Amino acid sequence: MEKAEIGLIGLGTMGSNLALNIAEKGHRIAVFNRTAARTDAFVDNAGALRDMVVPCYSLEELAAAIRPPRPIIIMVLAGKPVDEQIAALRGVLSANDIVIDAGNANFRDTMRRFSELSDSGLTFIGMGVSGGEEGARHGPSIMVGGTEQSWKRVEKVLTAISAKFRDEPCAAWLGTDGAGHFVKTIHNGIEYADMQMIAEIYGILRDGLSMGPREIAQVFAGWNKGRLNSYLIEITAKVLAADDPKTGQPVVDVILDRAGQKGTGKWSVIEAQQLGIPATAIEAAVAARVLSSIKDERLAAEKGYGNGGVTPISGDKDALLGDLELALFAGKIAAYAQGFAVMSGASKEFNWNLPMPTIAKIWRAGCIIRSQLLDTMAEAFGSGGGA
Ligand code: 6PG
């Protein structure tokens, strides 16, 4: 049988969707999952793409199915499972084979893994993938860190599966070792800031102007047609307009106001502090998430000290809405500028030579922070306004 172009380990939602995306773009893919039943289920549900998928039931089988040098994407939980998977792969791979971690890894782990694998002749790619499940299936933004040679081996597949902005692929090689995962981390830091600012504006509209979710949804939908046009504003409008099927209440009112976090926002702030670069919008967003998570303490404080209430905002409502739109836009510019400043500092610190115009370009489609502002930034970088 014709060898597969690439392999993938970990058929969870993200892994399955990436694998189907690769198959759909005409690249044969070998897949492996620790639980064989999941591999079977994946193949059974692959439909017309079935012929492009090579199911494998051992790592030896997986390695044998791929054209050398073998690129293998691992899509398992970040942290220890990645190290365990790499250790297991060492026994079946040969020199120049490429292990690709497509999870949200800490770039410091990626740098360590890159160096540990290079010692044994293997290559490592730390690949940031943004766009959630939908993006993985139909076109994510892809941020690659590793050797240029390893990028050349996977470039065709990764550019084929990535999102496109006016026909330009949103996938690029950004530098060596941890560069891709660092850029993905900062992407997420900006995402945290964007989401927090949206939440604060929602709070002002709800509490200050006594507006209901549907009315606020219309405000965001209107803003999405202008300078704030972006994925996060678009889905905010949709979420605020949605009702909970069980209670018939607006869905936003039945969701517990307690957010968790997986780590990327916090890592962005830690690195910004290490580099001595202010990233205040991201810092405030991470702190707000932590505050949101300590719901019990917040309730106890309210019991002890009372709820101060909110003073309604009076005045010309349209003028205020206009000001809030501008405030959100100004905050967004600050958050993105801070994110790029942190990347610029890290680029020098870790000798990555990060291509800022390319980063702005590959964030214009597919990823969670895609927005009109990034197109403007990409243009500005392109015309010499770069970092
Ligand atoms: C993406 C997202 C995705 C997820 C992050 C953040 O780019 O597709 O960033 O990776 O949203 O893991 O998750 P938390 O908000 O739970 O930390």
Short mmCIF file of C-alpha atoms and ligand atoms in Angstrom, two decimals:
data_model
loop_
_atom_site.label_atom_id
_atom_site.label_comp_id
_atom_site.label_asym_id
_atom_site.label_seq_id
_atom_site.Cartn_x
_atom_site.Cartn_y
_atom_site.Cartn_z
CA MET A 1 0.00 0.00 0.00
CA GLU A 2 1.13 3.56 -0.68
CA LYS A 3 2.85 5.01 2.39
CA ALA A 4 1.09 7.67 4.43
CA GLU A 5 2.43 11.21 4.21
CA ILE A 6 2.09 11.83 7.93
CA GLY A 7 0.98 10.10 11.15
CA LEU A 8 -1.18 11.18 14.07
CA ILE A 9 -1.45 9.85 17.61
CA GLY A 10 -4.45 10.72 19.80
CA LEU A 11 -7.90 10.53 18.25
CA GLY A 12 -9.72 12.81 20.68
CA THR A 13 -11.87 15.57 19.19
CA MET A 14 -8.96 17.79 18.10
CA GLY A 15 -6.86 14.85 16.83
CA SER A 16 -9.76 13.31 14.89
CA ASN A 17 -10.65 16.62 13.30
CA LEU A 18 -7.06 17.35 12.28
CA ALA A 19 -6.74 13.85 10.83
CA LEU A 20 -9.95 14.24 8.78
CA ASN A 21 -8.80 17.65 7.58
CA ILE A 22 -5.47 16.15 6.41
CA ALA A 23 -7.25 13.25 4.67
CA GLU A 24 -9.70 15.61 3.01
CA LYS A 25 -6.86 17.67 1.53
CA GLY A 26 -5.65 14.53 -0.24
CA HIS A 27 -2.85 13.43 2.11
CA ARG A 28 -2.83 9.83 3.30
CA ILE A 29 -2.65 9.73 7.09
CA ALA A 30 -1.74 6.89 9.47
CA VAL A 31 -3.54 7.09 12.81
CA PHE A 32 -3.03 5.45 16.21
CA ASN A 33 -4.88 5.69 19.49
CA ARG A 34 -3.98 3.95 22.75
CA THR A 35 -7.51 2.53 22.92
CA ALA A 36 -8.01 0.51 19.74
CA ALA A 37 -11.81 0.90 19.88
CA ARG A 38 -11.38 4.64 19.32
CA THR A 39 -9.30 3.99 16.20
CA ASP A 40 -12.02 1.66 14.91
CA ALA A 41 -14.73 4.22 15.64
CA PHE A 42 -12.71 6.93 13.88
CA VAL A 43 -12.30 4.79 10.76
CA ASP A 44 -15.98 3.80 10.81
CA ASN A 45 -16.99 7.47 10.89
CA ALA A 46 -14.50 8.65 8.27
CA GLY A 47 -17.06 8.18 5.48
CA ALA A 48 -15.71 9.06 2.03
CA LEU A 49 -12.28 9.81 3.57
CA ARG A 50 -11.87 6.21 4.76
CA ASP A 51 -9.47 5.32 1.91
CA MET A 52 -7.07 8.11 2.91
CA VAL A 53 -6.77 6.78 6.47
CA VAL A 54 -4.42 3.98 7.55
CA PRO A 55 -5.54 2.66 10.95
CA CYS A 56 -2.64 1.35 13.06
CA TYR A 57 -2.83 -0.69 16.24
CA SER A 58 0.75 -0.42 17.47
CA LEU A 59 3.47 2.21 17.27
CA GLU A 60 5.56 -0.20 15.15
CA GLU A 61 2.70 -0.45 12.66
CA LEU A 62 2.35 3.33 12.68
CA ALA A 63 6.05 3.90 11.95
CA ALA A 64 6.02 1.31 9.17
CA ALA A 65 3.03 2.99 7.50
CA ILE A 66 4.62 6.45 7.05
CA ARG A 67 7.01 7.68 4.36
CA PRO A 68 10.41 8.53 5.97
CA PRO A 69 11.51 10.89 7.37
CA ARG A 70 8.31 10.27 9.31
CA PRO A 71 6.37 13.22 10.68
CA ILE A 72 4.05 12.14 13.52
CA ILE A 73 1.64 14.58 15.16
CA ILE A 74 0.89 13.89 18.80
CA MET A 75 -2.38 15.31 20.01
CA VAL A 76 -2.52 14.20 23.64
CA LEU A 77 -3.00 16.12 26.89
CA ALA A 78 -0.27 18.69 27.50
CA GLY A 79 2.34 17.83 30.14
CA LYS A 80 3.41 14.36 31.23
CA PRO A 81 1.39 12.44 28.57
CA VAL A 82 3.46 14.19 25.88
CA ASP A 83 6.74 13.07 27.49
CA GLU A 84 5.40 9.53 27.87
CA GLN A 85 4.34 9.43 24.23
CA ILE A 86 7.71 10.70 23.07
CA ALA A 87 9.49 8.08 25.18
CA ALA A 88 7.34 5.34 23.62
CA LEU A 89 8.00 6.66 20.10
CA ARG A 90 11.77 6.70 20.52
CA GLY A 91 11.84 2.91 20.21
CA VAL A 92 10.17 2.86 16.77
CA LEU A 93 11.56 5.97 15.07
CA SER A 94 14.82 6.50 13.15
CA ALA A 95 17.16 9.46 12.57
CA ASN A 96 15.50 12.58 11.11
CA ASP A 97 11.96 11.43 11.93
CA ILE A 98 9.87 14.32 13.24
CA VAL A 99 7.75 14.27 16.38
CA ILE A 100 5.20 17.09 16.26
CA ASP A 101 3.49 18.22 19.47
CA ALA A 102 0.30 19.98 18.41
CA GLY A 103 -1.05 20.62 21.91
CA ASN A 104 -0.94 23.80 23.96
CA ALA A 105 2.49 23.09 25.44
CA ASN A 106 4.59 25.39 27.56
CA PHE A 107 7.36 26.52 25.18
CA ARG A 108 9.97 25.79 27.85
CA ASP A 109 8.92 22.11 27.75
CA THR A 110 9.08 22.29 23.96
CA MET A 111 12.65 23.64 24.10
CA ARG A 112 13.64 20.83 26.48
CA ARG A 113 12.01 18.18 24.27
CA PHE A 114 13.61 19.65 21.15
CA SER A 115 17.05 19.43 22.72
CA GLU A 116 16.50 15.94 24.20
CA LEU A 117 15.31 14.55 20.87
CA SER A 118 18.07 16.24 18.83
CA ASP A 119 20.60 14.42 21.01
CA SER A 120 19.25 11.14 19.64
CA GLY A 121 19.02 12.27 16.00
CA LEU A 122 15.26 12.81 16.04
CA THR A 123 13.62 16.14 15.29
CA PHE A 124 10.92 17.89 17.26
CA ILE A 125 8.35 20.43 16.16
CA GLY A 126 6.29 22.43 18.65
CA MET A 127 3.18 23.39 16.74
CA GLY A 128 0.59 25.85 17.99
CA VAL A 129 -2.84 25.17 16.52
CA SER A 130 -5.65 27.65 17.00
CA GLY A 131 -9.29 27.56 16.05
CA GLY A 132 -10.79 24.96 18.35
CA GLU A 133 -12.57 21.87 17.02
CA GLU A 134 -14.09 23.65 14.05
CA GLY A 135 -10.73 25.09 13.04
CA ALA A 136 -8.96 21.74 13.35
CA ARG A 137 -11.52 20.19 10.99
CA HIS A 138 -11.84 22.96 8.40
CA GLY A 139 -8.80 25.23 8.69
CA PRO A 140 -6.84 26.30 11.77
CA SER A 141 -4.08 28.86 12.13
CA ILE A 142 -0.80 26.96 12.53
CA MET A 143 2.33 28.29 14.27
CA VAL A 144 5.39 26.10 13.76
CA GLY A 145 8.63 26.00 15.75
CA GLY A 146 11.47 23.63 14.83
CA THR A 147 14.27 23.31 12.29
CA GLU A 148 13.66 24.79 8.86
CA GLN A 149 14.44 21.38 7.36
CA SER A 150 11.69 19.68 9.37
CA TRP A 151 9.26 22.46 8.36
CA LYS A 152 10.08 21.75 4.69
CA ARG A 153 9.04 18.12 5.21
CA VAL A 154 5.59 19.06 6.58
CA GLU A 155 4.99 22.41 4.87
CA LYS A 156 2.82 20.99 2.09
CA VAL A 157 0.43 19.18 4.43
CA LEU A 158 0.24 21.99 6.99
CA THR A 159 -0.38 24.77 4.49
CA ALA A 160 -3.02 22.61 2.78
CA ILE A 161 -4.99 22.07 6.00
CA SER A 162 -4.64 25.61 7.37
CA ALA A 163 -7.16 28.41 7.14
CA LYS A 164 -6.74 30.76 4.19
CA PHE A 165 -6.91 34.54 4.23
CA ARG A 166 -7.49 35.78 0.68
CA ASP A 167 -5.90 32.52 -0.55
CA GLU A 168 -2.81 32.93 1.67
CA PRO A 169 -2.30 29.97 4.05
CA CYS A 170 -2.42 30.78 7.75
CA ALA A 171 0.43 28.41 8.55
CA ALA A 172 4.08 29.35 8.88
CA TRP A 173 7.45 28.39 10.26
CA LEU A 174 8.26 30.99 12.90
CA GLY A 175 11.65 29.91 14.22
CA THR A 176 13.48 27.15 15.99
CA ASP A 177 12.56 25.01 19.04
CA GLY A 178 9.92 26.78 21.20
CA ALA A 179 9.04 29.61 18.77
CA GLY A 180 5.72 28.15 17.59
CA HIS A 181 4.44 27.27 21.06
CA PHE A 182 5.57 30.63 22.41
CA VAL A 183 3.64 32.49 19.72
CA LYS A 184 0.57 30.30 20.40
CA THR A 185 0.88 31.10 24.10
CA ILE A 186 0.88 34.84 23.40
CA HIS A 187 -2.02 34.34 20.99
CA ASN A 188 -3.92 32.86 23.92
CA GLY A 189 -2.80 35.66 26.25
CA ILE A 190 -4.29 38.17 23.80
CA GLU A 191 -7.39 35.94 23.61
CA TYR A 192 -7.74 36.14 27.41
CA ALA A 193 -7.45 39.96 27.25
CA ASP A 194 -9.96 40.23 24.40
CA MET A 195 -12.46 38.06 26.27
CA GLN A 196 -12.05 39.94 29.55
CA MET A 197 -12.56 43.33 27.87
CA ILE A 198 -15.68 42.04 26.14
CA ALA A 199 -16.96 40.75 29.50
CA GLU A 200 -16.33 44.12 31.17
CA ILE A 201 -18.15 46.03 28.44
CA TYR A 202 -21.03 43.55 28.74
CA GLY A 203 -21.06 44.26 32.50
CA ILE A 204 -21.32 48.01 31.92
CA LEU A 205 -24.17 47.57 29.44
CA ARG A 206 -26.02 45.15 31.73
CA ASP A 207 -25.53 46.89 35.08
CA GLY A 208 -24.92 50.50 34.10
CA LEU A 209 -27.46 50.76 31.32
CA SER A 210 -29.87 48.03 32.49
CA MET A 211 -29.78 46.39 29.07
CA GLY A 212 -30.88 42.77 28.62
CA PRO A 213 -28.85 40.07 26.81
CA ARG A 214 -30.79 40.36 23.55
CA GLU A 215 -30.35 44.10 23.35
CA ILE A 216 -26.65 43.76 24.18
CA ALA A 217 -26.39 41.06 21.51
CA GLN A 218 -27.60 43.60 18.96
CA VAL A 219 -24.97 46.11 20.10
CA PHE A 220 -22.19 43.55 19.63
CA ALA A 221 -23.64 42.43 16.28
CA GLY A 222 -23.56 46.07 15.17
CA TRP A 223 -19.98 46.55 16.38
CA ASN A 224 -18.99 43.40 14.50
CA LYS A 225 -19.80 45.23 11.25
CA GLY A 226 -17.25 47.94 12.01
CA ARG A 227 -13.72 48.35 13.30
CA LEU A 228 -14.24 45.70 16.01
CA ASN A 229 -15.07 43.02 13.46
CA SER A 230 -13.66 39.77 14.86
CA TYR A 231 -14.54 36.19 15.71
CA LEU A 232 -14.84 36.88 19.46
CA ILE A 233 -17.23 39.82 18.96
CA GLU A 234 -19.24 37.76 16.48
CA ILE A 235 -19.70 34.82 18.86
CA THR A 236 -20.41 37.17 21.78
CA ALA A 237 -23.42 38.48 19.83
CA LYS A 238 -24.51 34.91 19.09
CA VAL A 239 -24.07 33.69 22.67
CA LEU A 240 -25.98 36.67 24.09
CA ALA A 241 -28.86 36.02 21.69
CA ALA A 242 -29.09 32.33 22.62
CA ASP A 243 -31.63 30.84 25.04
CA ASP A 244 -31.06 27.87 27.32
CA PRO A 245 -33.32 25.10 25.95
CA LYS A 246 -34.06 23.73 29.44
CA THR A 247 -35.16 26.90 31.20
CA GLY A 248 -35.95 29.22 28.30
CA GLN A 249 -33.73 31.83 30.01
CA PRO A 250 -30.96 33.66 28.12
CA VAL A 251 -28.07 31.20 28.21
CA VAL A 252 -25.68 33.80 29.66
CA ASP A 253 -27.86 34.04 32.77
CA VAL A 254 -27.77 30.32 33.53
CA ILE A 255 -24.02 29.82 33.12
CA LEU A 256 -22.08 29.87 36.39
CA ASP A 257 -19.79 32.93 36.58
CA ARG A 258 -16.72 30.86 37.31
CA ALA A 259 -14.02 30.40 34.64
CA GLY A 260 -11.10 27.98 34.69
CA GLN A 261 -7.89 28.18 32.72
CA LYS A 262 -5.46 25.70 31.25
CA GLY A 263 -2.29 27.75 31.61
CA THR A 264 -1.44 29.68 28.45
CA GLY A 265 -2.67 33.06 29.77
CA LYS A 266 -0.69 32.62 32.96
CA TRP A 267 2.44 31.59 31.02
CA SER A 268 2.11 34.73 28.86
CA VAL A 269 2.12 36.88 31.98
CA ILE A 270 5.02 34.99 33.60
CA GLU A 271 7.15 35.39 30.49
CA ALA A 272 6.22 39.07 30.12
CA GLN A 273 7.32 39.64 33.71
CA GLN A 274 10.54 37.66 33.18
CA LEU A 275 11.34 39.81 30.16
CA GLY A 276 10.39 43.00 31.99
CA ILE A 277 7.75 43.90 29.38
CA PRO A 278 4.42 45.27 30.61
CA ALA A 279 1.47 43.22 29.38
CA THR A 280 -1.12 44.83 31.61
CA ALA A 281 -4.18 43.87 29.56
CA ILE A 282 -3.21 40.19 29.70
CA GLU A 283 -2.20 40.41 33.38
CA ALA A 284 -5.57 41.93 34.31
CA ALA A 285 -7.42 39.27 32.33
CA VAL A 286 -5.60 36.41 34.04
CA ALA A 287 -6.26 37.99 37.45
CA ALA A 288 -9.94 38.43 36.60
CA ARG A 289 -10.21 34.75 35.69
CA VAL A 290 -8.68 33.78 39.00
CA LEU A 291 -11.14 36.07 40.81
CA SER A 292 -13.98 34.52 38.87
CA SER A 293 -12.84 31.03 39.90
CA ILE A 294 -12.96 31.79 43.64
CA LYS A 295 -16.73 31.96 43.66
CA ASP A 296 -17.09 30.73 47.25
CA GLU A 297 -14.87 33.52 48.57
CA ARG A 298 -16.76 36.08 46.52
CA LEU A 299 -20.08 34.86 47.95
CA ALA A 300 -18.68 34.89 51.50
CA ALA A 301 -17.39 38.45 51.00
CA GLU A 302 -20.79 39.55 49.74
CA LYS A 303 -22.42 38.00 52.79
CA GLY A 304 -20.03 39.81 55.10
CA TYR A 305 -19.82 43.19 53.44
CA GLY A 306 -22.96 43.38 51.33
CA ASN A 307 -23.36 44.04 47.66
CA GLY A 308 -22.46 47.63 46.87
CA GLY A 309 -24.93 47.69 44.00
CA VAL A 310 -24.37 49.53 40.77
CA THR A 311 -25.00 53.18 40.06
CA PRO A 312 -26.99 53.45 36.82
CA ILE A 313 -25.29 55.48 34.13
CA SER A 314 -27.31 58.43 32.91
CA GLY A 315 -26.84 60.58 29.83
CA ASP A 316 -27.05 60.11 26.10
CA LYS A 317 -27.16 56.35 25.54
CA ASP A 318 -26.03 56.43 21.90
CA ALA A 319 -23.07 58.63 22.76
CA LEU A 320 -22.13 56.27 25.58
CA LEU A 321 -22.36 53.24 23.29
CA GLY A 322 -20.09 55.03 20.83
CA ASP A 323 -17.58 55.71 23.62
CA LEU A 324 -17.69 52.09 24.77
CA GLU A 325 -17.03 50.86 21.24
CA LEU A 326 -13.98 53.11 21.07
CA ALA A 327 -12.84 52.07 24.55
CA LEU A 328 -13.03 48.41 23.55
CA PHE A 329 -11.12 49.16 20.37
CA ALA A 330 -8.43 51.09 22.27
CA GLY A 331 -8.12 48.22 24.77
CA LYS A 332 -7.82 45.77 21.91
CA ILE A 333 -5.03 47.79 20.29
CA ALA A 334 -3.21 47.90 23.66
CA ALA A 335 -3.59 44.14 24.21
CA TYR A 336 -2.30 43.26 20.75
CA ALA A 337 0.55 45.76 20.99
CA GLN A 338 1.54 44.34 24.37
CA GLY A 339 1.41 40.79 22.99
CA PHE A 340 3.64 41.77 20.07
CA ALA A 341 6.03 43.59 22.45
CA VAL A 342 6.38 40.42 24.55
CA MET A 343 7.04 38.38 21.40
CA SER A 344 9.62 40.91 20.30
CA GLY A 345 11.41 40.67 23.67
CA ALA A 346 11.30 36.87 23.66
CA SER A 347 12.54 36.77 20.08
CA LYS A 348 15.73 38.53 21.17
CA GLU A 349 16.05 36.55 24.41
CA PHE A 350 15.74 33.16 22.69
CA ASN A 351 17.34 34.10 19.32
CA TRP A 352 14.23 33.18 17.36
CA ASN A 353 14.11 36.12 15.00
CA LEU A 354 10.31 35.90 15.04
CA PRO A 355 8.77 37.26 11.82
CA MET A 356 6.20 39.75 13.21
CA PRO A 357 4.52 40.51 9.85
CA THR A 358 4.06 36.77 9.25
CA ILE A 359 2.57 36.28 12.72
CA ALA A 360 0.03 39.04 12.10
CA LYS A 361 -0.75 37.46 8.73
CA ILE A 362 -1.32 33.91 9.96
CA TRP A 363 -3.63 35.22 12.70
CA ARG A 364 -5.97 36.84 10.17
CA ALA A 365 -8.03 33.67 9.67
CA GLY A 366 -8.67 30.37 11.45
CA CYS A 367 -7.58 31.40 14.92
CA ILE A 368 -9.67 32.55 17.87
CA ILE A 369 -8.33 36.13 17.84
CA ARG A 370 -8.85 36.67 14.11
CA SER A 371 -9.98 40.23 13.58
CA GLN A 372 -10.00 43.10 11.15
CA LEU A 373 -7.42 44.85 13.33
CA LEU A 374 -4.90 42.10 12.52
CA ASP A 375 -5.26 42.80 8.83
CA THR A 376 -4.47 46.44 9.53
CA MET A 377 -1.51 45.38 11.68
CA ALA A 378 -0.24 43.00 8.99
CA GLU A 379 -0.40 45.85 6.49
CA ALA A 380 1.43 48.19 8.88
CA PHE A 381 4.17 45.61 9.48
CA GLY A 382 4.38 45.05 5.73
CA SER A 383 4.92 48.72 5.06
CA GLY A 384 7.84 48.97 7.48
CA GLY A 385 5.99 49.58 10.73
CA GLY A 386 7.22 46.23 12.12
CA ALA A 387 8.92 45.44 15.42
C1 6PG B 1 -7.43 28.22 20.37
C2 6PG B 1 -7.79 28.39 21.81
C3 6PG B 1 -7.75 27.11 22.56
C4 6PG B 1 -8.29 27.30 23.97
C5 6PG B 1 -7.15 27.53 24.91
C6 6PG B 1 -7.44 28.36 26.10
O1 6PG B 1 -6.59 29.00 19.97
O2 6PG B 1 -8.01 27.39 19.67
O3 6PG B 1 -6.87 29.25 22.40
O4 6PG B 1 -6.44 26.64 22.50
O5 6PG B 1 -9.21 28.32 23.99
O6 6PG B 1 -6.73 26.25 25.28
O7 6PG B 1 -8.09 27.62 27.04
P1 6PG B 1 -8.44 28.19 28.45
O8 6PG B 1 -9.16 29.46 28.19
O9 6PG B 1 -9.28 27.14 29.04
O10 6PG B 1 -7.15 28.37 29.19
#
